[in-house]
PDB file of N, CA and C and ligand atoms in Angstrom:
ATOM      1  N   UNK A 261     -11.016 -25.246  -7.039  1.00 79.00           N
ATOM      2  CA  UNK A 261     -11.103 -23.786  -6.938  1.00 79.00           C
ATOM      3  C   UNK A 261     -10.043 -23.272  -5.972  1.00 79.00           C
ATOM      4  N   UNK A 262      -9.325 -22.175  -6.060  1.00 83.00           N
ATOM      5  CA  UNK A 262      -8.552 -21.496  -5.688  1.00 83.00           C
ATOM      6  C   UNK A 262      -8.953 -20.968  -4.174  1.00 83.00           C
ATOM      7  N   UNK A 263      -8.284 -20.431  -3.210  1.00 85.00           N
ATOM      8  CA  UNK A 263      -8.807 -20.173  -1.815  1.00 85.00           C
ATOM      9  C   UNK A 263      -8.350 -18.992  -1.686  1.00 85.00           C
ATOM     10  N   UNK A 264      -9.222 -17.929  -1.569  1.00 89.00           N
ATOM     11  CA  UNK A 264      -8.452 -16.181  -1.312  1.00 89.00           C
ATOM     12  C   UNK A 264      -8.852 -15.925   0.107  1.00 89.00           C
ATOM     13  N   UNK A 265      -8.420 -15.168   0.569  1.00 89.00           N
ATOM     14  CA  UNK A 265      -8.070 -14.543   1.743  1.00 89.00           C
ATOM     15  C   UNK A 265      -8.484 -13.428   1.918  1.00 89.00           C
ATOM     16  N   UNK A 266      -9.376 -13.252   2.625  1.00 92.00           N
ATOM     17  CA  UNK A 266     -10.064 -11.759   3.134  1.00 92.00           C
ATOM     18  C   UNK A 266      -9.942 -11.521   4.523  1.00 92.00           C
ATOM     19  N   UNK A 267     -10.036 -10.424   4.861  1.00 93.00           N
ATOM     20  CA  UNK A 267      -9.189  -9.327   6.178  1.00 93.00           C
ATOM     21  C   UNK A 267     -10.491  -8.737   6.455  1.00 93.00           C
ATOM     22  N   UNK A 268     -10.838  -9.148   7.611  1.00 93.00           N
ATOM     23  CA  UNK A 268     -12.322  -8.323   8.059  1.00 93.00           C
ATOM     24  C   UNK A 268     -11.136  -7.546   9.730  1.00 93.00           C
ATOM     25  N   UNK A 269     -11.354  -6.254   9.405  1.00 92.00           N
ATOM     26  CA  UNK A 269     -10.908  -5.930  10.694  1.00 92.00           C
ATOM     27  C   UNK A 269     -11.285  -6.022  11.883  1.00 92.00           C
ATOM     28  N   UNK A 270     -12.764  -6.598  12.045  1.00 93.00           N
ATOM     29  CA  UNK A 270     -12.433  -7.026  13.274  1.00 93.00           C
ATOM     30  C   UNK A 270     -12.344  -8.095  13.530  1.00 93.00           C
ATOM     31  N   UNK A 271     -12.670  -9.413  12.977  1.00 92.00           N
ATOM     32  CA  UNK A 271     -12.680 -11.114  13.217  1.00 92.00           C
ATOM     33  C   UNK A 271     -10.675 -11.128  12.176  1.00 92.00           C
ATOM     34  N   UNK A 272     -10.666 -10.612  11.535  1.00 90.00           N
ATOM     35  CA  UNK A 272      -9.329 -11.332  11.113  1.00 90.00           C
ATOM     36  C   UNK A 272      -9.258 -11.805   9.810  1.00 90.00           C
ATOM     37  N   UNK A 273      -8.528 -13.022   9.483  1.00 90.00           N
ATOM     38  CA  UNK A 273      -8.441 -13.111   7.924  1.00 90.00           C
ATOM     39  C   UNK A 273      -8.840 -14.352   7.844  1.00 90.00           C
ATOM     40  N   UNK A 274     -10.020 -14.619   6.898  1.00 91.00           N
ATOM     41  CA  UNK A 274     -10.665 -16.026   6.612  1.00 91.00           C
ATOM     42  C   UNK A 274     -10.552 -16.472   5.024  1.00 91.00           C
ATOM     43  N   UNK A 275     -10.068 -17.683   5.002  1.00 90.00           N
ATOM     44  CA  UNK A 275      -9.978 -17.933   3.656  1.00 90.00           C
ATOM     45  C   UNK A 275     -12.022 -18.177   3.039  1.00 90.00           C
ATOM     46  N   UNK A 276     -11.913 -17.764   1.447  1.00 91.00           N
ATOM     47  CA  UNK A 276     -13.328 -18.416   0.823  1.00 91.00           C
ATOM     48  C   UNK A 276     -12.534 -19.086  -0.525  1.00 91.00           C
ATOM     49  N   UNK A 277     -13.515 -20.115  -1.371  1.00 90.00           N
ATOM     50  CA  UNK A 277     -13.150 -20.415  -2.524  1.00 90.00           C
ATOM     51  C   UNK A 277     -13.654 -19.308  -3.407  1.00 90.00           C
ATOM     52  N   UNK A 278     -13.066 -18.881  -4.653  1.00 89.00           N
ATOM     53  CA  UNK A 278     -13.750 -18.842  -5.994  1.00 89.00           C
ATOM     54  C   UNK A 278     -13.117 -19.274  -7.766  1.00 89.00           C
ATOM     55  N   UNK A 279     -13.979 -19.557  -8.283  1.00 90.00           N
ATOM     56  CA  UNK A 279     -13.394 -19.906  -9.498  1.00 90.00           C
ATOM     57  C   UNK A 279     -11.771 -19.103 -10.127  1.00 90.00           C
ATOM     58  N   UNK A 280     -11.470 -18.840 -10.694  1.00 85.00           N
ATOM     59  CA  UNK A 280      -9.978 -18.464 -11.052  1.00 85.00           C
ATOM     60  C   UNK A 280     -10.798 -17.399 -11.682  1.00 85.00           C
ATOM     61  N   UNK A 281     -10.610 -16.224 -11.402  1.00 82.00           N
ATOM     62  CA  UNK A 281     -10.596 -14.548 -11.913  1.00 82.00           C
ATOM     63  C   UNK A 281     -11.675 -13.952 -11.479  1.00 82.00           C
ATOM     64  N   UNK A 282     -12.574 -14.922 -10.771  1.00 87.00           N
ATOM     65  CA  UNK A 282     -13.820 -14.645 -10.015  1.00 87.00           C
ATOM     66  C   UNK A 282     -13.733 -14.139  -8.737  1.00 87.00           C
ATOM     67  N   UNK A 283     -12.835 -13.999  -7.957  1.00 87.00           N
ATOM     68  CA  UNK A 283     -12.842 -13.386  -7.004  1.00 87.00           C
ATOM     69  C   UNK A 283     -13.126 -12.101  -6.077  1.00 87.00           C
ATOM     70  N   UNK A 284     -14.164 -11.790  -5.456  1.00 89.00           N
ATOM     71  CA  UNK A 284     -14.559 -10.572  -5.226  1.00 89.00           C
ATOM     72  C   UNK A 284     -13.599  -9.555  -4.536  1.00 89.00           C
ATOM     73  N   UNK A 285     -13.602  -8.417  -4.598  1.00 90.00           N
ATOM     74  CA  UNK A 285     -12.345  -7.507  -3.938  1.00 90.00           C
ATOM     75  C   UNK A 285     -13.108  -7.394  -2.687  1.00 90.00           C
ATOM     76  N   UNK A 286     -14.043  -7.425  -1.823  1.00 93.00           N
ATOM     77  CA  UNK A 286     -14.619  -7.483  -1.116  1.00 93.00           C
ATOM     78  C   UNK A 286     -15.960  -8.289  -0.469  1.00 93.00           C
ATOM     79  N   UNK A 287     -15.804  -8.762   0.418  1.00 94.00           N
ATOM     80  CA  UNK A 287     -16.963  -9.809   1.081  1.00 94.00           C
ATOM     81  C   UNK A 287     -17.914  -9.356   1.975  1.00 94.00           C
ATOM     82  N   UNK A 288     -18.731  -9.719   2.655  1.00 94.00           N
ATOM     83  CA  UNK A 288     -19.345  -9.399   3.919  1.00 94.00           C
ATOM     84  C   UNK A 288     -18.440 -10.861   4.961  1.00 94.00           C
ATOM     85  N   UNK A 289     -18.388 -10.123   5.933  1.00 93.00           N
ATOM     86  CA  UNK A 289     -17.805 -11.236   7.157  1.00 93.00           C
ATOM     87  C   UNK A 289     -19.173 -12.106   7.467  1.00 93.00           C
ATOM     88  N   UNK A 290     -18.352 -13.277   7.478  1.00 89.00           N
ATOM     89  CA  UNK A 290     -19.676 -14.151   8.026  1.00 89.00           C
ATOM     90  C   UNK A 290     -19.796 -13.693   9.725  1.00 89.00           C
ATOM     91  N   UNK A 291     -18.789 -13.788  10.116  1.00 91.00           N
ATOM     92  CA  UNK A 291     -18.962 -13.284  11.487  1.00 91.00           C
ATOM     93  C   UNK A 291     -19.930 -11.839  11.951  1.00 91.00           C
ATOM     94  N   UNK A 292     -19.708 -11.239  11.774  1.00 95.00           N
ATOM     95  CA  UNK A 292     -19.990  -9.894  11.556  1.00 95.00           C
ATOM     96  C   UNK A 292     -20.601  -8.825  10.830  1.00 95.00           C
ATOM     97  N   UNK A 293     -20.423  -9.296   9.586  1.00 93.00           N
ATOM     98  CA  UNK A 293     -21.215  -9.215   8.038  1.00 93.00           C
ATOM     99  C   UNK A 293     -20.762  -7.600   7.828  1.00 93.00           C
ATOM    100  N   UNK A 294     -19.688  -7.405   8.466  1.00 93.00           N
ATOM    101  CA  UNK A 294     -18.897  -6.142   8.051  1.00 93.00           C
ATOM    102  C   UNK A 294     -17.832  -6.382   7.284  1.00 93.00           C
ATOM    103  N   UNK A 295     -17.585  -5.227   5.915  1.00 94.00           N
ATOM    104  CA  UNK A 295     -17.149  -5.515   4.942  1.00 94.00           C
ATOM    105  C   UNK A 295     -15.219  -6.282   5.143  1.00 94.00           C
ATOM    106  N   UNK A 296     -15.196  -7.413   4.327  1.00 94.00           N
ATOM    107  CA  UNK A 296     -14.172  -7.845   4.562  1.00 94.00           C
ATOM    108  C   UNK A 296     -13.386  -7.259   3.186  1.00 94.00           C
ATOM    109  N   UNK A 297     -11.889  -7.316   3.021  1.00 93.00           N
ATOM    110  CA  UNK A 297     -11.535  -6.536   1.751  1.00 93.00           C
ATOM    111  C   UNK A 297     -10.505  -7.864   1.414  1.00 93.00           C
ATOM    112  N   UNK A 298     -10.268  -8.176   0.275  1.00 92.00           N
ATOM    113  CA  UNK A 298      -9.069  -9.305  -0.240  1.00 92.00           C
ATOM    114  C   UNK A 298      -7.797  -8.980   0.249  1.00 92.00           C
ATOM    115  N   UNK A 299      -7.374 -10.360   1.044  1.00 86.00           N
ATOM    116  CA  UNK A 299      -5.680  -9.839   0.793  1.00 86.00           C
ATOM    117  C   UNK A 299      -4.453 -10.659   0.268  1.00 86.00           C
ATOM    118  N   UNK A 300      -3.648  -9.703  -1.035  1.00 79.00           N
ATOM    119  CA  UNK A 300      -3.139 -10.239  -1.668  1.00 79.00           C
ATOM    120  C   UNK A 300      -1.539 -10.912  -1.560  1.00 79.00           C
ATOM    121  N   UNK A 301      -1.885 -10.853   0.110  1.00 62.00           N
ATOM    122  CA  UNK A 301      -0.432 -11.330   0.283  1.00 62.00           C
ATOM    123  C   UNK A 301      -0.621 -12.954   0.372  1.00 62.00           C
ATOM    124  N   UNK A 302       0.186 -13.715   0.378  1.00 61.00           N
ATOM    125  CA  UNK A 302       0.197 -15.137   0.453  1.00 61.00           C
ATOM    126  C   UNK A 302       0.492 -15.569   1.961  1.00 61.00           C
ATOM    127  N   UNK A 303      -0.176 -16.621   2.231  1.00 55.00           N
ATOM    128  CA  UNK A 303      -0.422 -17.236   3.175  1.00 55.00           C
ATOM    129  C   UNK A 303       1.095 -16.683   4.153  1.00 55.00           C
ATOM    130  N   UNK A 304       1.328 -17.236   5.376  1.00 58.00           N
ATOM    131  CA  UNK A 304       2.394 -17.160   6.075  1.00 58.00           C
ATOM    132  C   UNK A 304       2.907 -15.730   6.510  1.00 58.00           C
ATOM    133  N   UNK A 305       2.746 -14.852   5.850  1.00 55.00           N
ATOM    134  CA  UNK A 305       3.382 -13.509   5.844  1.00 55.00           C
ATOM    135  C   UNK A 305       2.968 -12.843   7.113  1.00 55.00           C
ATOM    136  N   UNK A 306       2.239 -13.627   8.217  1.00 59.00           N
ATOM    137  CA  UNK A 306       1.652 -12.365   9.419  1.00 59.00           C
ATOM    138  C   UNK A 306       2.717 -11.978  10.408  1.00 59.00           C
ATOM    139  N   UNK A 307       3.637 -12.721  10.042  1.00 67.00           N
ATOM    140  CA  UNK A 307       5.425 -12.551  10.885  1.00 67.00           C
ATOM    141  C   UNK A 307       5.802 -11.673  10.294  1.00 67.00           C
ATOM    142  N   UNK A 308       5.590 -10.774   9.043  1.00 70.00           N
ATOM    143  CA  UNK A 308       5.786  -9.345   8.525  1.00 70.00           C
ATOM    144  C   UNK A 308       5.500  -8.384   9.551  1.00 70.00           C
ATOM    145  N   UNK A 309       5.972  -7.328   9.043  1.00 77.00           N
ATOM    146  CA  UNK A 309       5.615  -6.110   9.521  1.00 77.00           C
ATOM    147  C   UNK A 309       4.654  -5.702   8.360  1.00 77.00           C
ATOM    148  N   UNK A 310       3.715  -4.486   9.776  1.00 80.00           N
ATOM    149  CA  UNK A 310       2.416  -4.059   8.796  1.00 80.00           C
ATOM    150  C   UNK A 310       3.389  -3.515   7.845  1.00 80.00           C
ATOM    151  N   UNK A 311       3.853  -2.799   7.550  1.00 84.00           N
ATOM    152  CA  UNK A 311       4.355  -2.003   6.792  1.00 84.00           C
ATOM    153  C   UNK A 311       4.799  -2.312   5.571  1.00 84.00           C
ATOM    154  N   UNK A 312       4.941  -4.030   5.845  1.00 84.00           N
ATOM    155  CA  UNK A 312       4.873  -4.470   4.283  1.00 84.00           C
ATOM    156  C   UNK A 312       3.942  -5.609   3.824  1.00 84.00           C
ATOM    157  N   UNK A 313       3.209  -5.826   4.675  1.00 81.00           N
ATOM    158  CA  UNK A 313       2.100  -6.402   4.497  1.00 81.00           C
ATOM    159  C   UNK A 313       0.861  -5.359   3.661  1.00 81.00           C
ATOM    160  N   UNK A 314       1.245  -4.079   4.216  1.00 85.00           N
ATOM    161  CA  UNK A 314       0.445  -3.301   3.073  1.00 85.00           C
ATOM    162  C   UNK A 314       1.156  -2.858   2.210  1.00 85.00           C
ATOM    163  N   UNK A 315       2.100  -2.915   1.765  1.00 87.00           N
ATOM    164  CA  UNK A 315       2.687  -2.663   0.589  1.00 87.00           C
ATOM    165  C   UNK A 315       2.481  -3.585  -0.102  1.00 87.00           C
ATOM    166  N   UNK A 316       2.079  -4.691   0.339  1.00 84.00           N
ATOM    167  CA  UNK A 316       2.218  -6.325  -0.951  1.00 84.00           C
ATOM    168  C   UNK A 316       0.707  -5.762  -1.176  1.00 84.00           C
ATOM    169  N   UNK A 317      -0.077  -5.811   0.060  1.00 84.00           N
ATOM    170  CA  UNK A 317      -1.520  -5.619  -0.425  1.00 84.00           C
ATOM    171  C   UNK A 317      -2.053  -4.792  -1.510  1.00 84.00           C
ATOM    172  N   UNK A 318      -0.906  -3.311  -1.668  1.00 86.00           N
ATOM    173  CA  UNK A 318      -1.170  -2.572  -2.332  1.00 86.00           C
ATOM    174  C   UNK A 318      -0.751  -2.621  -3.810  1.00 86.00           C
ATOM    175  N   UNK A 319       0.456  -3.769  -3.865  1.00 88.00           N
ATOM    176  CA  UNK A 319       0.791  -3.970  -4.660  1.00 88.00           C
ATOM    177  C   UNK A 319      -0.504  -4.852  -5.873  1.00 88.00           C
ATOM    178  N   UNK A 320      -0.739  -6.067  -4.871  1.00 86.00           N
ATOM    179  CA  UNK A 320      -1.811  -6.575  -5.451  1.00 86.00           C
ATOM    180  C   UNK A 320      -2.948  -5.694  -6.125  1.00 86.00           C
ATOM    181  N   UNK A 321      -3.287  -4.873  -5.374  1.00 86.00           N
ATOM    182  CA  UNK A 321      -4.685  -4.154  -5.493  1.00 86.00           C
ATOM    183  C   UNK A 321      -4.277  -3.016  -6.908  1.00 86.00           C
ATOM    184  N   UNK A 322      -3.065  -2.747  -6.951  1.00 86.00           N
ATOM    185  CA  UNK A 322      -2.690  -1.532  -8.394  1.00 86.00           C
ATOM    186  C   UNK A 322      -2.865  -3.045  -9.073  1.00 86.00           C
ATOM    187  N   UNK A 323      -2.267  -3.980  -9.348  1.00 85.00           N
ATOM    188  CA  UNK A 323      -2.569  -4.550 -10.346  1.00 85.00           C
ATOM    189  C   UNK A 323      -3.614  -4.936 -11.465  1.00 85.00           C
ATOM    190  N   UNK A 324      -4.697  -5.131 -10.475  1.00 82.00           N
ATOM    191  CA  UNK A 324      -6.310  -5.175 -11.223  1.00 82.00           C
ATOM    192  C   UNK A 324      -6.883  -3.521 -10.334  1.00 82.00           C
ATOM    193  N   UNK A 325      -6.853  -3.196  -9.588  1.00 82.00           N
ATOM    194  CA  UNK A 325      -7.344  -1.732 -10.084  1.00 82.00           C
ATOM    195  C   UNK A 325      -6.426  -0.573  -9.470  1.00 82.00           C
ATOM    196  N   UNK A 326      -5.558   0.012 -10.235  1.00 82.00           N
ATOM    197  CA  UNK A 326      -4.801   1.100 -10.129  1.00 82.00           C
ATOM    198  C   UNK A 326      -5.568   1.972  -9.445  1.00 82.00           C
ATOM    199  N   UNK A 327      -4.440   2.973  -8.255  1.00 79.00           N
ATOM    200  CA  UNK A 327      -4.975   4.315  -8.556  1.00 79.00           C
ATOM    201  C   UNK A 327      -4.795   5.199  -9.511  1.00 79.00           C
ATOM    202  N   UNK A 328      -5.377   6.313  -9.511  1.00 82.00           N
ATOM    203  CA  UNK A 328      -5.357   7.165 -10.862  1.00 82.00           C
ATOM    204  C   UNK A 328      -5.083   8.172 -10.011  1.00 82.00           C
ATOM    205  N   UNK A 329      -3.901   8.721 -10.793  1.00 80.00           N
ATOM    206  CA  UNK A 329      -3.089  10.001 -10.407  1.00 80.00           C
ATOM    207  C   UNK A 329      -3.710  11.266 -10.497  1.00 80.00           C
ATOM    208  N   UNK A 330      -3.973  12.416 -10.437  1.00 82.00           N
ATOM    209  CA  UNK A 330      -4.968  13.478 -10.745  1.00 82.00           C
ATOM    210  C   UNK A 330      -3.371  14.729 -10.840  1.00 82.00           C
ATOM    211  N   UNK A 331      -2.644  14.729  -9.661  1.00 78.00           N
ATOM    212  CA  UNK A 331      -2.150  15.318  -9.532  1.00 78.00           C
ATOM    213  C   UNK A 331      -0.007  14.848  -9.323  1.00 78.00           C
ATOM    214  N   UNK A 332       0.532  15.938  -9.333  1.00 76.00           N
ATOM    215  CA  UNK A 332       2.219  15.479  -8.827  1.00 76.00           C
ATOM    216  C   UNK A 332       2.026  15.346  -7.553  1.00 76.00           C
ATOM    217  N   UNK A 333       2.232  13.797  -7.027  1.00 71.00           N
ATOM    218  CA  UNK A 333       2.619  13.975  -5.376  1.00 71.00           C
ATOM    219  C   UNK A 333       3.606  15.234  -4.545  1.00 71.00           C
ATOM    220  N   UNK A 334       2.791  15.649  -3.755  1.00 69.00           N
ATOM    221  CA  UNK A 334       3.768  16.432  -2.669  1.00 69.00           C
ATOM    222  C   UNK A 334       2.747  16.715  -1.733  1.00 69.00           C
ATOM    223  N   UNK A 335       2.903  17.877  -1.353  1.00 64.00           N
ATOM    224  CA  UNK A 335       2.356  18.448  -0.395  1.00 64.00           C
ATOM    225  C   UNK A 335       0.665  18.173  -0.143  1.00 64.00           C
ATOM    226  N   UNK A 336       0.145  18.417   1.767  1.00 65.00           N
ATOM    227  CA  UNK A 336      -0.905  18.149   1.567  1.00 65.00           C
ATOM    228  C   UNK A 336      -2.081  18.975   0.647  1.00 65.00           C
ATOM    229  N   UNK A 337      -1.301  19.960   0.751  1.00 65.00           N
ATOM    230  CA  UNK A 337      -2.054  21.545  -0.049  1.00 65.00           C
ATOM    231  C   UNK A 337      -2.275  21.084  -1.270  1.00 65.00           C
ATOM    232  N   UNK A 338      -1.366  20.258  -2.005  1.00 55.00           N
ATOM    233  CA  UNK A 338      -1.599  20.126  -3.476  1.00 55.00           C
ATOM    234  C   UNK A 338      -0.077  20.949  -4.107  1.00 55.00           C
ATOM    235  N   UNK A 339       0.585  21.661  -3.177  1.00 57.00           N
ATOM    236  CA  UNK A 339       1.665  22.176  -4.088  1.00 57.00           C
ATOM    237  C   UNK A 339       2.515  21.312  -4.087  1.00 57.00           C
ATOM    238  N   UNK A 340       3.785  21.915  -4.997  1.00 55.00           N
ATOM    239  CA  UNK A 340       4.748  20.954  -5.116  1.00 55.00           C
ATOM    240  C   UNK A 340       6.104  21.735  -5.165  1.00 55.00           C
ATOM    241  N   UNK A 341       7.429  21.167  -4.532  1.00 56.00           N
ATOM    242  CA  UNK A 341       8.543  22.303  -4.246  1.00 56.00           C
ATOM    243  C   UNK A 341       8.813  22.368  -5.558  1.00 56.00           C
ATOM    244  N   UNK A 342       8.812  21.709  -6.593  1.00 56.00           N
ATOM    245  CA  UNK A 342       9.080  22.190  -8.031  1.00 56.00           C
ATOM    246  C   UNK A 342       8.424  23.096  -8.762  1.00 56.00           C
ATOM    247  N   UNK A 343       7.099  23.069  -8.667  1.00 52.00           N
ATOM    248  CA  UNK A 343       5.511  23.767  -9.419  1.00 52.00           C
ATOM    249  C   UNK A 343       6.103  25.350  -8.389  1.00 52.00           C
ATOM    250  N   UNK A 344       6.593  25.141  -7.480  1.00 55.00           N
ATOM    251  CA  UNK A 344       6.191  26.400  -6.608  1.00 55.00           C
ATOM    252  C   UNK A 344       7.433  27.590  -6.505  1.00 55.00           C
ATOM    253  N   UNK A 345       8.277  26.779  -7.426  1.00 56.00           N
ATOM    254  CA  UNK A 345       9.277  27.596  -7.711  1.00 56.00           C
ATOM    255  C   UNK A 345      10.551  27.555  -6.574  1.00 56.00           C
ATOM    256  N   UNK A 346      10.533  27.214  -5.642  1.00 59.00           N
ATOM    257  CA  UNK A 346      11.734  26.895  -4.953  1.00 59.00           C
ATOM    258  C   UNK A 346      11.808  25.644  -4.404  1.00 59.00           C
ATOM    259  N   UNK A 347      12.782  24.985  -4.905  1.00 61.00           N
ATOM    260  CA  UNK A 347      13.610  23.357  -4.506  1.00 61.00           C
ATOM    261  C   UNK A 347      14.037  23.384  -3.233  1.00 61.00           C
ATOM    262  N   UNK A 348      13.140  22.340  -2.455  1.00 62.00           N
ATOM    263  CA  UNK A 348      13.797  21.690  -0.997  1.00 62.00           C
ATOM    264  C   UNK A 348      14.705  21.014  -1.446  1.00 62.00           C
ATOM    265  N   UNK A 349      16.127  21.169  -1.169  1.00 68.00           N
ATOM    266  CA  UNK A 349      17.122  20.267  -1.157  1.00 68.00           C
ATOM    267  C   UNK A 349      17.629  19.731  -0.349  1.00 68.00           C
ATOM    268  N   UNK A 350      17.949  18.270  -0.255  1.00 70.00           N
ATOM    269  CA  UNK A 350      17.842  18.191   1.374  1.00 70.00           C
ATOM    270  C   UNK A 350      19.430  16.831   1.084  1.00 70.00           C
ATOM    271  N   UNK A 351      20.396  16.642   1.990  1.00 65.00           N
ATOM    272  CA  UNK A 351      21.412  16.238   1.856  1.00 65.00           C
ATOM    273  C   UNK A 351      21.116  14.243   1.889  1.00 65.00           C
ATOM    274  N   UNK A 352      21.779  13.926   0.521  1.00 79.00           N
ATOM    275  CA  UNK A 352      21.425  12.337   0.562  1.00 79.00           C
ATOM    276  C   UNK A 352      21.220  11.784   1.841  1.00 79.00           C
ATOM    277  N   UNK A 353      22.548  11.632   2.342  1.00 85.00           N
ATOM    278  CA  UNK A 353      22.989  11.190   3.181  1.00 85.00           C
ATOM    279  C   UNK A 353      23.026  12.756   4.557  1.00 85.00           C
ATOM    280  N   UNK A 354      22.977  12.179   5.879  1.00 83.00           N
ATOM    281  CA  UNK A 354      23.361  12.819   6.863  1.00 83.00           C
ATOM    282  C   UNK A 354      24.796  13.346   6.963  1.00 83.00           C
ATOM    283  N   UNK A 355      25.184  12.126   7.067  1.00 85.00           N
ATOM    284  CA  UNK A 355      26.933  12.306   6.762  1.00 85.00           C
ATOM    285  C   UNK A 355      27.646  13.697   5.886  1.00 85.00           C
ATOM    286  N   UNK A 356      26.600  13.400   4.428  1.00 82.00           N
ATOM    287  CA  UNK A 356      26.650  14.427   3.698  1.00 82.00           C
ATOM    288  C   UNK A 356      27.450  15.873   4.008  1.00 82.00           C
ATOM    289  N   UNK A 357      26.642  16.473   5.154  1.00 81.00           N
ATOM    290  CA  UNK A 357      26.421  17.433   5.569  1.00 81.00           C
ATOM    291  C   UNK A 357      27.825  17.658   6.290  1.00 81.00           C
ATOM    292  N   UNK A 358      28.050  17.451   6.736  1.00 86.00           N
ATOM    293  CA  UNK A 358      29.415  17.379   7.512  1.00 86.00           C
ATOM    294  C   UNK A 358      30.934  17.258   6.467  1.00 86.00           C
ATOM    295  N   UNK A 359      30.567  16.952   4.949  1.00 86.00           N
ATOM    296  CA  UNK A 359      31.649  16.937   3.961  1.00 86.00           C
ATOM    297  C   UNK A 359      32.534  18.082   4.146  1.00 86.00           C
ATOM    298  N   UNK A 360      33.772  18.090   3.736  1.00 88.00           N
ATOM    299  CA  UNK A 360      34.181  19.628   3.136  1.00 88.00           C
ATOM    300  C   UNK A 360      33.261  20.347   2.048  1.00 88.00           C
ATOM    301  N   UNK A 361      32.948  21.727   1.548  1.00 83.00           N
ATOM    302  CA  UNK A 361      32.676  22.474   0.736  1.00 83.00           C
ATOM    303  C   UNK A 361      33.469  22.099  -0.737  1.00 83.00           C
ATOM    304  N   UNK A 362      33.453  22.243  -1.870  1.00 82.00           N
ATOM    305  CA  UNK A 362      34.229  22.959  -2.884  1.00 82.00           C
ATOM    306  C   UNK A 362      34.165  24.497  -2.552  1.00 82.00           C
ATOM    307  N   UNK A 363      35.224  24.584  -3.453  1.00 76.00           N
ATOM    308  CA  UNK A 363      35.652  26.230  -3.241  1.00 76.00           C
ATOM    309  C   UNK A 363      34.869  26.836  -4.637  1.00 76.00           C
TER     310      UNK A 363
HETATM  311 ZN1   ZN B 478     -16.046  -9.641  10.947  1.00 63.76          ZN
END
């Protein structure tokens, strides 16, 4: 049997076995018995930065269950600079900004 990896925030990350596709997205900590959640990064990775340690995680987690979109990302309001009729345009690059004009 396969060994997955669950993240209880407060004890840390403990491996369990389960059969191949059996794996729960969430555990109780034995320590603690507060909910532990799967994580789908592979062993070694804690020399990452969080920042992509949850991106792999998240990656994993759209795979067997997506989020579902409701709306166009933007704003916290729900608007969007397109829907709302005027475009933030904002220069690729910094540098950008400092170009000559066309005439
Ligand atoms: Zn715990």
């Amino acid at each position: 049997m396969p060994t997955y990896d669950y993240r209880c925030p407060r004890d840390g990350v403990f491996p369990l076995r389960f059969p191949i596709g059996e794996a729960a997205p969430a555990v109780r900590c034995a320590t603690c018995a507060g909910e532990a959640v799967r994580v789908f990064a592979p062993p070694m990775l804690s020399a990452l930065s969080r920042a992509l340690v949850a991106a792999l995680d998240r990656t994993g987690r759209s795979a067997e269950a997506p989020e579902v979109v409701t709306r166009i990302p933007g704003r916290a309001d729900g608007s969007h600079p397109v829907n709302s009729g005027r475009m933030v345009r904002r220069p690729v690059h910094p540098g950008q900004a400092r170009l000559p004009r066309p005439d």
